[in-house]
mmCIF file of N, CA and C in Angstrom:
data_model
loop_
_atom_site.group_PDB
_atom_site.id
_atom_site.type_symbol
_atom_site.label_atom_id
_atom_site.label_comp_id
_atom_site.label_asym_id
_atom_site.label_seq_id
_atom_site.Cartn_x
_atom_site.Cartn_y
_atom_site.Cartn_z
ATOM 1 N N MET A 238 86.159 83.014 107.861
ATOM 2 C CA MET A 238 86.989 84.167 107.584
ATOM 3 C C MET A 238 86.078 85.393 107.558
ATOM 4 N N LYS A 239 86.538 86.496 108.166
ATOM 5 C CA LYS A 239 85.757 87.729 108.262
ATOM 6 C C LYS A 239 86.583 88.926 107.787
ATOM 7 N N GLU A 240 85.875 89.949 107.337
ATOM 8 C CA GLU A 240 86.487 91.234 107.027
ATOM 9 C C GLU A 240 85.999 92.213 108.079
ATOM 10 N N ILE A 241 86.927 92.919 108.691
ATOM 11 C CA ILE A 241 86.598 93.939 109.682
ATOM 12 C C ILE A 241 86.903 95.289 109.046
ATOM 13 N N LEU A 242 85.895 96.152 108.986
ATOM 14 C CA LEU A 242 86.066 97.518 108.494
ATOM 15 C C LEU A 242 85.891 98.436 109.695
ATOM 16 N N ALA A 243 86.906 99.217 110.006
ATOM 17 C CA ALA A 243 86.851 100.120 111.154
ATOM 18 C C ALA A 243 87.081 101.544 110.690
ATOM 19 N N ILE A 244 86.116 102.407 110.957
ATOM 20 C CA ILE A 244 86.237 103.829 110.615
ATOM 21 C C ILE A 244 86.542 104.561 111.911
ATOM 22 N N VAL A 245 87.690 105.255 111.937
ATOM 23 C CA VAL A 245 88.145 105.916 113.164
ATOM 24 C C VAL A 245 88.558 107.362 112.870
ATOM 25 N N ARG A 246 88.696 108.140 113.934
ATOM 26 C CA ARG A 246 89.175 109.518 113.806
ATOM 27 C C ARG A 246 90.604 109.513 113.260
ATOM 28 N N MET A 247 90.935 110.531 112.470
ATOM 29 C CA MET A 247 92.275 110.611 111.881
ATOM 30 C C MET A 247 93.367 110.598 112.955
ATOM 31 N N LYS A 248 93.141 111.314 114.044
ATOM 32 C CA LYS A 248 94.197 111.383 115.055
ATOM 33 C C LYS A 248 94.329 110.105 115.868
ATOM 34 N N LYS A 249 93.466 109.126 115.622
ATOM 35 C CA LYS A 249 93.559 107.836 116.289
ATOM 36 C C LYS A 249 94.226 106.779 115.395
ATOM 37 N N THR A 250 94.739 107.202 114.242
ATOM 38 C CA THR A 250 95.354 106.266 113.298
ATOM 39 C C THR A 250 96.522 105.514 113.925
ATOM 40 N N GLY A 251 97.451 106.227 114.525
ATOM 41 C CA GLY A 251 98.632 105.600 115.124
ATOM 42 C C GLY A 251 98.267 104.648 116.248
ATOM 43 N N ALA A 252 97.355 105.076 117.122
ATOM 44 C CA ALA A 252 96.942 104.223 118.243
ATOM 45 C C ALA A 252 96.239 102.970 117.743
ATOM 46 N N THR A 253 95.432 103.116 116.690
ATOM 47 C CA THR A 253 94.727 101.963 116.126
ATOM 48 C C THR A 253 95.725 100.994 115.503
ATOM 49 N N LYS A 254 96.686 101.523 114.780
ATOM 50 C CA LYS A 254 97.716 100.674 114.163
ATOM 51 C C LYS A 254 98.466 99.881 115.231
ATOM 52 N N ARG A 255 98.886 100.545 116.297
ATOM 53 C CA ARG A 255 99.600 99.864 117.383
ATOM 54 C C ARG A 255 98.717 98.799 118.045
ATOM 55 N N ALA A 256 97.440 99.119 118.250
ATOM 56 C CA ALA A 256 96.520 98.169 118.888
ATOM 57 C C ALA A 256 96.321 96.934 118.014
ATOM 58 N N LEU A 257 96.242 97.121 116.701
ATOM 59 C CA LEU A 257 96.084 95.977 115.795
ATOM 60 C C LEU A 257 97.326 95.090 115.828
ATOM 61 N N ILE A 258 98.494 95.710 115.834
ATOM 62 C CA ILE A 258 99.740 94.940 115.887
ATOM 63 C C ILE A 258 99.832 94.176 117.211
ATOM 64 N N GLU A 259 99.499 94.843 118.325
ATOM 65 C CA GLU A 259 99.520 94.191 119.635
ATOM 66 C C GLU A 259 98.503 93.058 119.717
ATOM 67 N N ALA A 260 97.387 93.186 118.976
ATOM 68 C CA ALA A 260 96.354 92.140 118.968
ATOM 69 C C ALA A 260 96.742 90.970 118.071
ATOM 70 N N GLY A 261 97.887 91.076 117.403
ATOM 71 C CA GLY A 261 98.376 89.975 116.593
ATOM 72 C C GLY A 261 97.877 89.964 115.162
ATOM 73 N N VAL A 262 97.376 91.092 114.686
ATOM 74 C CA VAL A 262 96.891 91.157 113.301
ATOM 75 C C VAL A 262 98.081 91.063 112.356
ATOM 76 N N ALA A 263 97.986 90.165 111.383
ATOM 77 C CA ALA A 263 99.100 89.934 110.459
ATOM 78 C C ALA A 263 99.271 91.077 109.474
ATOM 79 N N GLY A 264 98.192 91.672 109.043
ATOM 80 C CA GLY A 264 98.269 92.768 108.085
ATOM 81 C C GLY A 264 96.943 93.472 107.983
ATOM 82 N N PHE A 265 96.982 94.691 107.508
ATOM 83 C CA PHE A 265 95.769 95.473 107.345
ATOM 84 C C PHE A 265 96.036 96.579 106.344
ATOM 85 N N THR A 266 94.978 97.181 105.882
ATOM 86 C CA THR A 266 95.063 98.309 104.964
ATOM 87 C C THR A 266 94.381 99.497 105.619
ATOM 88 N N ALA A 267 94.937 100.694 105.443
ATOM 89 C CA ALA A 267 94.314 101.899 105.971
ATOM 90 C C ALA A 267 94.291 102.956 104.870
ATOM 91 N N VAL A 268 93.132 103.571 104.689
ATOM 92 C CA VAL A 268 92.988 104.619 103.677
ATOM 93 C C VAL A 268 92.261 105.812 104.282
ATOM 94 N N LYS A 269 92.535 106.992 103.726
ATOM 95 C CA LYS A 269 91.826 108.196 104.140
ATOM 96 C C LYS A 269 90.456 108.203 103.484
ATOM 97 N N VAL A 270 89.435 108.493 104.275
ATOM 98 C CA VAL A 270 88.068 108.582 103.775
ATOM 99 C C VAL A 270 87.409 109.816 104.391
ATOM 100 N N SER A 271 86.243 110.166 103.904
ATOM 101 C CA SER A 271 85.459 111.213 104.545
ATOM 102 C C SER A 271 84.012 110.777 104.587
ATOM 103 N N GLY A 272 83.313 111.218 105.592
ATOM 104 C CA GLY A 272 81.919 110.830 105.753
ATOM 105 C C GLY A 272 81.317 111.552 106.935
ATOM 106 N N ARG A 273 80.117 111.163 107.261
ATOM 107 C CA ARG A 273 79.458 111.750 108.421
ATOM 108 C C ARG A 273 78.598 110.698 109.078
ATOM 109 N N GLY A 274 78.356 110.883 110.352
ATOM 110 C CA GLY A 274 77.547 109.942 111.111
ATOM 111 C C GLY A 274 76.164 110.489 111.376
ATOM 112 N N LYS A 275 75.503 109.876 112.340
ATOM 113 C CA LYS A 275 74.155 110.270 112.727
ATOM 114 C C LYS A 275 74.187 111.672 113.349
ATOM 115 N N LEU A 276 73.208 112.471 113.025
ATOM 116 C CA LEU A 276 73.108 113.829 113.556
ATOM 117 C C LEU A 276 72.946 113.786 115.072
ATOM 118 N N VAL A 277 73.754 114.584 115.763
ATOM 119 C CA VAL A 277 73.691 114.664 117.221
ATOM 120 C C VAL A 277 72.798 115.845 117.592
ATOM 121 N N HIS A 278 71.757 115.574 118.365
ATOM 122 C CA HIS A 278 70.822 116.630 118.768
ATOM 123 C C HIS A 278 71.021 117.054 120.215
ATOM 124 N N ASP A 279 71.873 116.378 120.939
ATOM 125 C CA ASP A 279 72.065 116.620 122.365
ATOM 126 C C ASP A 279 72.947 117.849 122.586
ATOM 127 N N ASN A 280 72.356 118.921 123.105
ATOM 128 C CA ASN A 280 73.117 120.156 123.351
ATOM 129 C C ASN A 280 74.228 119.961 124.375
ATOM 130 N N ALA A 281 74.083 118.983 125.259
ATOM 131 C CA ALA A 281 75.141 118.710 126.237
ATOM 132 C C ALA A 281 76.411 118.222 125.545
ATOM 133 N N VAL A 282 76.271 117.628 124.362
ATOM 134 C CA VAL A 282 77.422 117.178 123.579
ATOM 135 C C VAL A 282 77.905 118.309 122.669
ATOM 136 N N ILE A 283 76.959 119.008 122.048
ATOM 137 C CA ILE A 283 77.296 120.015 121.040
ATOM 138 C C ILE A 283 77.891 121.290 121.645
ATOM 139 N N MET A 284 77.311 121.795 122.720
ATOM 140 C CA MET A 284 77.734 123.097 123.261
ATOM 141 C C MET A 284 79.192 123.142 123.718
ATOM 142 N N PRO A 285 79.697 122.146 124.439
ATOM 143 C CA PRO A 285 81.121 122.207 124.803
ATOM 144 C C PRO A 285 82.037 122.246 123.573
ATOM 145 N N CYS A 286 81.672 121.498 122.532
ATOM 146 C CA CYS A 286 82.464 121.519 121.298
ATOM 147 C C CYS A 286 82.401 122.897 120.648
ATOM 148 N N LYS A 287 81.211 123.472 120.601
ATOM 149 C CA LYS A 287 81.034 124.798 119.993
ATOM 150 C C LYS A 287 81.846 125.852 120.748
ATOM 151 N N GLU A 288 81.776 125.808 122.077
ATOM 152 C CA GLU A 288 82.519 126.784 122.881
ATOM 153 C C GLU A 288 84.022 126.655 122.665
ATOM 154 N N LYS A 289 84.513 125.420 122.624
ATOM 155 C CA LYS A 289 85.941 125.199 122.425
ATOM 156 C C LYS A 289 86.374 125.711 121.049
ATOM 157 N N LEU A 290 85.583 125.419 120.012
ATOM 158 C CA LEU A 290 85.915 125.876 118.665
ATOM 159 C C LEU A 290 85.832 127.390 118.550
ATOM 160 N N MET A 291 84.874 128.021 119.221
ATOM 161 C CA MET A 291 84.766 129.486 119.183
ATOM 162 C C MET A 291 85.999 130.137 119.815
ATOM 163 N N GLN A 292 86.533 129.528 120.863
ATOM 164 C CA GLN A 292 87.740 130.056 121.503
ATOM 165 C C GLN A 292 88.950 129.951 120.579
ATOM 166 N N MET A 293 88.933 128.945 119.702
ATOM 167 C CA MET A 293 90.056 128.731 118.782
ATOM 168 C C MET A 293 89.938 129.572 117.510
ATOM 169 N N ALA A 294 88.770 130.150 117.265
ATOM 170 C CA ALA A 294 88.528 130.883 116.019
ATOM 171 C C ALA A 294 89.425 132.114 115.932
ATOM 172 N N PRO A 295 90.020 132.362 114.777
ATOM 173 C CA PRO A 295 90.897 133.532 114.600
ATOM 174 C C PRO A 295 90.074 134.808 114.381
ATOM 175 N N ASN A 296 89.742 135.501 115.462
ATOM 176 C CA ASN A 296 88.883 136.684 115.370
ATOM 177 C C ASN A 296 89.521 137.829 114.596
ATOM 178 N N ASP A 297 90.828 137.809 114.457
ATOM 179 C CA ASP A 297 91.489 138.867 113.705
ATOM 180 C C ASP A 297 91.416 138.626 112.194
ATOM 181 N N VAL A 298 90.974 137.430 111.777
ATOM 182 C CA VAL A 298 90.880 137.103 110.356
ATOM 183 C C VAL A 298 89.434 137.175 109.869
ATOM 184 N N ILE A 299 88.513 136.594 110.622
ATOM 185 C CA ILE A 299 87.092 136.661 110.282
ATOM 186 C C ILE A 299 86.310 137.093 111.504
ATOM 187 N N ASP A 300 85.138 137.690 111.293
ATOM 188 C CA ASP A 300 84.371 138.175 112.439
ATOM 189 C C ASP A 300 83.691 137.018 113.179
ATOM 190 N N GLU A 301 83.229 137.323 114.359
ATOM 191 C CA GLU A 301 82.678 136.297 115.245
ATOM 192 C C GLU A 301 81.452 135.621 114.632
ATOM 193 N N GLN A 302 80.611 136.375 113.939
ATOM 194 C CA GLN A 302 79.410 135.809 113.341
ATOM 195 C C GLN A 302 79.765 134.780 112.261
ATOM 196 N N GLU A 303 80.768 135.110 111.441
ATOM 197 C CA GLU A 303 81.196 134.176 110.401
ATOM 198 C C GLU A 303 81.827 132.925 111.014
ATOM 199 N N SER A 304 82.602 133.114 112.069
ATOM 200 C CA SER A 304 83.187 131.974 112.776
ATOM 201 C C SER A 304 82.095 131.063 113.312
ATOM 202 N N GLU A 305 81.093 131.661 113.938
ATOM 203 C CA GLU A 305 80.009 130.868 114.504
ATOM 204 C C GLU A 305 79.263 130.107 113.413
ATOM 205 N N GLU A 306 79.029 130.733 112.276
ATOM 206 C CA GLU A 306 78.346 130.073 111.166
ATOM 207 C C GLU A 306 79.141 128.859 110.677
ATOM 208 N N GLN A 307 80.448 129.009 110.542
ATOM 209 C CA GLN A 307 81.291 127.902 110.100
ATOM 210 C C GLN A 307 81.293 126.768 111.126
ATOM 211 N N ILE A 308 81.330 127.130 112.393
ATOM 212 C CA ILE A 308 81.345 126.124 113.453
ATOM 213 C C ILE A 308 80.022 125.375 113.509
ATOM 214 N N VAL A 309 78.910 126.082 113.368
ATOM 215 C CA VAL A 309 77.598 125.435 113.398
ATOM 216 C C VAL A 309 77.450 124.462 112.236
ATOM 217 N N THR A 310 77.890 124.841 111.026
ATOM 218 C CA THR A 310 77.793 123.910 109.892
ATOM 219 C C THR A 310 78.718 122.712 110.098
ATOM 220 N N PHE A 311 79.792 122.914 110.823
ATOM 221 C CA PHE A 311 80.692 121.806 111.150
ATOM 222 C C PHE A 311 80.021 120.855 112.137
ATOM 223 N N LEU A 312 79.337 121.402 113.126
ATOM 224 C CA LEU A 312 78.755 120.588 114.187
ATOM 225 C C LEU A 312 77.395 119.992 113.838
ATOM 226 N N ASP A 313 76.680 120.559 112.873
ATOM 227 C CA ASP A 313 75.336 120.040 112.594
ATOM 228 C C ASP A 313 75.339 118.948 111.522
ATOM 229 N N ASP A 314 76.502 118.442 111.201
ATOM 230 C CA ASP A 314 76.653 117.315 110.274
ATOM 231 C C ASP A 314 76.319 117.645 108.826
ATOM 232 N N THR A 315 76.374 118.910 108.446
ATOM 233 C CA THR A 315 76.193 119.212 107.033
ATOM 234 C C THR A 315 77.509 119.053 106.282
ATOM 235 N N ARG A 316 78.607 118.934 107.006
ATOM 236 C CA ARG A 316 79.917 118.750 106.385
ATOM 237 C C ARG A 316 80.370 117.306 106.538
ATOM 238 N N MET A 317 81.280 116.914 105.660
ATOM 239 C CA MET A 317 81.905 115.593 105.759
ATOM 240 C C MET A 317 83.151 115.729 106.635
ATOM 241 N N PHE A 318 83.450 114.688 107.378
ATOM 242 C CA PHE A 318 84.597 114.695 108.272
ATOM 243 C C PHE A 318 85.675 113.740 107.766
ATOM 244 N N PRO A 319 86.945 114.127 107.866
ATOM 245 C CA PRO A 319 88.014 113.201 107.474
ATOM 246 C C PRO A 319 88.129 112.079 108.506
ATOM 247 N N ARG A 320 88.290 110.870 108.006
ATOM 248 C CA ARG A 320 88.431 109.703 108.864
ATOM 249 C C ARG A 320 89.433 108.746 108.234
ATOM 250 N N ARG A 321 89.785 107.695 108.955
ATOM 251 C CA ARG A 321 90.669 106.651 108.460
ATOM 252 C C ARG A 321 89.863 105.350 108.467
ATOM 253 N N LEU A 322 89.935 104.606 107.355
ATOM 254 C CA LEU A 322 89.249 103.324 107.234
ATOM 255 C C LEU A 322 90.284 102.211 107.248
ATOM 256 N N PHE A 323 90.205 101.360 108.263
ATOM 257 C CA PHE A 323 91.070 100.181 108.361
ATOM 258 C C PHE A 323 90.305 98.966 107.857
ATOM 259 N N THR A 324 90.963 98.163 107.034
ATOM 260 C CA THR A 324 90.389 96.913 106.545
ATOM 261 C C THR A 324 91.285 95.775 107.008
ATOM 262 N N ILE A 325 90.677 94.810 107.695
ATOM 263 C CA ILE A 325 91.428 93.695 108.267
ATOM 264 C C ILE A 325 90.720 92.395 107.893
ATOM 265 N N LEU A 326 91.459 91.405 107.414
ATOM 266 C CA LEU A 326 90.918 90.060 107.226
ATOM 267 C C LEU A 326 91.366 89.224 108.411
ATOM 268 N N ALA A 327 90.432 88.445 108.973
ATOM 269 C CA ALA A 327 90.767 87.685 110.179
ATOM 270 C C ALA A 327 90.018 86.368 110.217
ATOM 271 N N HIS A 328 90.586 85.426 110.955
ATOM 272 C CA HIS A 328 89.890 84.179 111.241
ATOM 273 C C HIS A 328 88.710 84.503 112.156
ATOM 274 N N ASP A 329 87.644 83.746 112.039
ATOM 275 C CA ASP A 329 86.430 84.004 112.824
ATOM 276 C C ASP A 329 86.716 84.126 114.321
ATOM 277 N N GLU A 330 87.554 83.243 114.847
ATOM 278 C CA GLU A 330 87.818 83.241 116.291
ATOM 279 C C GLU A 330 88.646 84.446 116.754
ATOM 280 N N ASP A 331 89.323 85.138 115.832
ATOM 281 C CA ASP A 331 90.138 86.300 116.189
ATOM 282 C C ASP A 331 89.350 87.609 116.193
ATOM 283 N N VAL A 332 88.156 87.608 115.620
ATOM 284 C CA VAL A 332 87.373 88.841 115.465
ATOM 285 C C VAL A 332 87.100 89.537 116.794
ATOM 286 N N PRO A 333 86.606 88.853 117.833
ATOM 287 C CA PRO A 333 86.327 89.571 119.094
ATOM 288 C C PRO A 333 87.550 90.288 119.660
ATOM 289 N N ARG A 334 88.711 89.629 119.626
ATOM 290 C CA ARG A 334 89.942 90.237 120.152
ATOM 291 C C ARG A 334 90.315 91.490 119.357
ATOM 292 N N ILE A 335 90.182 91.436 118.050
ATOM 293 C CA ILE A 335 90.540 92.565 117.193
ATOM 294 C C ILE A 335 89.563 93.720 117.388
ATOM 295 N N VAL A 336 88.271 93.409 117.420
ATOM 296 C CA VAL A 336 87.250 94.445 117.625
ATOM 297 C C VAL A 336 87.446 95.110 118.987
ATOM 298 N N ASP A 337 87.700 94.327 120.027
ATOM 299 C CA ASP A 337 87.947 94.895 121.362
ATOM 300 C C ASP A 337 89.154 95.832 121.358
ATOM 301 N N ALA A 338 90.214 95.464 120.649
ATOM 302 C CA ALA A 338 91.413 96.304 120.579
ATOM 303 C C ALA A 338 91.094 97.635 119.904
ATOM 304 N N ILE A 339 90.311 97.601 118.838
ATOM 305 C CA ILE A 339 89.941 98.830 118.130
ATOM 306 C C ILE A 339 89.089 99.722 119.027
ATOM 307 N N ILE A 340 88.115 99.126 119.698
ATOM 308 C CA ILE A 340 87.241 99.905 120.592
ATOM 309 C C ILE A 340 88.050 100.534 121.720
ATOM 310 N N ARG A 341 88.947 99.759 122.316
ATOM 311 C CA ARG A 341 89.730 100.234 123.472
ATOM 312 C C ARG A 341 90.479 101.525 123.166
ATOM 313 N N VAL A 342 91.075 101.642 121.980
ATOM 314 C CA VAL A 342 91.883 102.826 121.689
ATOM 315 C C VAL A 342 91.102 103.958 121.019
ATOM 316 N N ASN A 343 89.860 103.701 120.615
ATOM 317 C CA ASN A 343 89.099 104.732 119.906
ATOM 318 C C ASN A 343 87.934 105.315 120.690
ATOM 319 N N ARG A 344 87.530 104.693 121.773
ATOM 320 C CA ARG A 344 86.401 105.210 122.562
ATOM 321 C C ARG A 344 86.829 106.464 123.311
ATOM 322 N N THR A 345 86.010 107.507 123.201
ATOM 323 C CA THR A 345 86.256 108.754 123.933
ATOM 324 C C THR A 345 85.044 109.052 124.807
ATOM 325 N N GLU A 346 85.132 110.113 125.552
ATOM 326 C CA GLU A 346 84.010 110.553 126.390
ATOM 327 C C GLU A 346 83.219 111.669 125.709
ATOM 328 N N ARG A 347 83.460 111.895 124.422
ATOM 329 C CA ARG A 347 82.794 112.983 123.712
ATOM 330 C C ARG A 347 81.316 112.731 123.452
ATOM 331 N N GLY A 348 80.914 111.477 123.393
ATOM 332 C CA GLY A 348 79.510 111.160 123.161
ATOM 333 C C GLY A 348 79.122 111.074 121.696
ATOM 334 N N ALA A 349 80.058 111.299 120.795
ATOM 335 C CA ALA A 349 79.769 111.207 119.353
ATOM 336 C C ALA A 349 81.069 111.149 118.575
ATOM 337 N N GLY A 350 81.023 110.512 117.396
ATOM 338 C CA GLY A 350 82.141 110.561 116.469
ATOM 339 C C GLY A 350 83.299 109.627 116.732
ATOM 340 N N ASP A 351 83.108 108.611 117.567
ATOM 341 C CA ASP A 351 84.214 107.701 117.872
ATOM 342 C C ASP A 351 84.461 106.676 116.772
ATOM 343 N N GLY A 352 83.524 106.521 115.848
ATOM 344 C CA GLY A 352 83.732 105.624 114.724
ATOM 345 C C GLY A 352 82.723 104.493 114.671
ATOM 346 N N LYS A 353 82.943 103.613 113.704
ATOM 347 C CA LYS A 353 82.085 102.443 113.498
ATOM 348 C C LYS A 353 82.961 101.262 113.118
ATOM 349 N N ILE A 354 82.479 100.062 113.455
ATOM 350 C CA ILE A 354 83.153 98.825 113.070
ATOM 351 C C ILE A 354 82.107 97.928 112.419
ATOM 352 N N PHE A 355 82.443 97.415 111.241
ATOM 353 C CA PHE A 355 81.571 96.489 110.536
ATOM 354 C C PHE A 355 82.320 95.168 110.380
ATOM 355 N N VAL A 356 81.637 94.062 110.609
ATOM 356 C CA VAL A 356 82.225 92.743 110.436
ATOM 357 C C VAL A 356 81.368 92.000 109.416
ATOM 358 N N THR A 357 82.004 91.560 108.323
ATOM 359 C CA THR A 357 81.279 90.877 107.256
ATOM 360 C C THR A 357 81.959 89.563 106.913
ATOM 361 N N PRO A 358 81.186 88.588 106.423
ATOM 362 C CA PRO A 358 81.800 87.323 106.007
ATOM 363 C C PRO A 358 82.576 87.490 104.696
ATOM 364 N N VAL A 359 83.634 86.710 104.545
ATOM 365 C CA VAL A 359 84.437 86.713 103.318
ATOM 366 C C VAL A 359 84.387 85.296 102.743
ATOM 367 N N ALA A 360 84.027 85.197 101.471
ATOM 368 C CA ALA A 360 83.914 83.888 100.821
ATOM 369 C C ALA A 360 85.282 83.262 100.572
ATOM 370 N N ASP A 361 86.253 84.074 100.166
ATOM 371 C CA ASP A 361 87.574 83.531 99.877
ATOM 372 C C ASP A 361 88.588 84.659 99.825
ATOM 373 N N ALA A 362 89.846 84.299 99.931
ATOM 374 C CA ALA A 362 90.963 85.226 99.776
ATOM 375 C C ALA A 362 92.074 84.460 99.061
ATOM 376 N N VAL A 363 92.852 85.159 98.244
ATOM 377 C CA VAL A 363 93.952 84.525 97.515
ATOM 378 C C VAL A 363 95.199 85.382 97.680
ATOM 379 N N ARG A 364 96.291 84.752 98.073
ATOM 380 C CA ARG A 364 97.577 85.441 98.159
ATOM 381 C C ARG A 364 98.177 85.432 96.759
ATOM 382 N N VAL A 365 98.380 86.605 96.196
ATOM 383 C CA VAL A 365 98.839 86.726 94.809
ATOM 384 C C VAL A 365 100.200 86.066 94.613
ATOM 385 N N ARG A 366 101.125 86.290 95.538
ATOM 386 C CA ARG A 366 102.493 85.787 95.393
ATOM 387 C C ARG A 366 102.560 84.279 95.287
ATOM 388 N N THR A 367 101.769 83.560 96.117
ATOM 389 C CA THR A 367 101.893 82.101 96.175
ATOM 390 C C THR A 367 100.704 81.346 95.602
ATOM 391 N N GLY A 368 99.582 82.037 95.438
ATOM 392 C CA GLY A 368 98.378 81.364 94.971
ATOM 393 C C GLY A 368 97.609 80.673 96.084
ATOM 394 N N GLU A 369 98.103 80.752 97.327
ATOM 395 C CA GLU A 369 97.383 80.159 98.459
ATOM 396 C C GLU A 369 96.007 80.807 98.567
ATOM 397 N N SER A 370 95.024 80.013 98.984
ATOM 398 C CA SER A 370 93.690 80.576 99.145
ATOM 399 C C SER A 370 93.112 80.180 100.487
ATOM 400 N N GLY A 371 91.971 80.774 100.803
ATOM 401 C CA GLY A 371 91.307 80.507 102.071
ATOM 402 C C GLY A 371 92.076 81.082 103.257
ATOM 403 N N ASP A 372 91.990 80.390 104.394
ATOM 404 C CA ASP A 372 92.646 80.869 105.613
ATOM 405 C C ASP A 372 94.149 81.028 105.457
ATOM 406 N N ALA A 373 94.778 80.174 104.641
ATOM 407 C CA ALA A 373 96.230 80.261 104.444
ATOM 408 C C ALA A 373 96.644 81.583 103.808
ATOM 409 N N ALA A 374 95.742 82.230 103.121
ATOM 410 C CA ALA A 374 96.078 83.482 102.433
ATOM 411 C C ALA A 374 96.058 84.705 103.332
ATOM 412 N N ILE A 375 95.490 84.572 104.522
ATOM 413 C CA ILE A 375 95.366 85.775 105.356
ATOM 414 C C ILE A 375 96.335 85.815 106.530
ATOM 415 N N TRP A 376 97.050 84.736 106.835
ATOM 416 C CA TRP A 376 98.015 84.770 107.934
ATOM 417 C C TRP A 376 99.331 84.214 107.494
#
């Protein structure tokens, strides 16, 4: 028995939920979290994001310099980002199928920020309603 923890972009929540259901996952939990990943130093990744955000900045509310400062702190990983954390319990043989489904709907061409998946062993699980334990408790 394994626990799969998947951290994904907030706007990928619906697609991830559908992919898990299509992959045959019996149940899962999703919670809002915030965090940050590894610092991206590649200007080829950062500059297109910066340019797009600068175009979206409300210049009539704050000046361009202040907008740029806010965008740079957003892009240099000094801020925490909102994400969704999915927790799934699965039989060992189902893990590859579930992980592949999560990757398929969350991979982008942005080069950063697509998320992380952790797979850990689970010693036991108990279904509260029936008292069933082990594999019977997760499906």
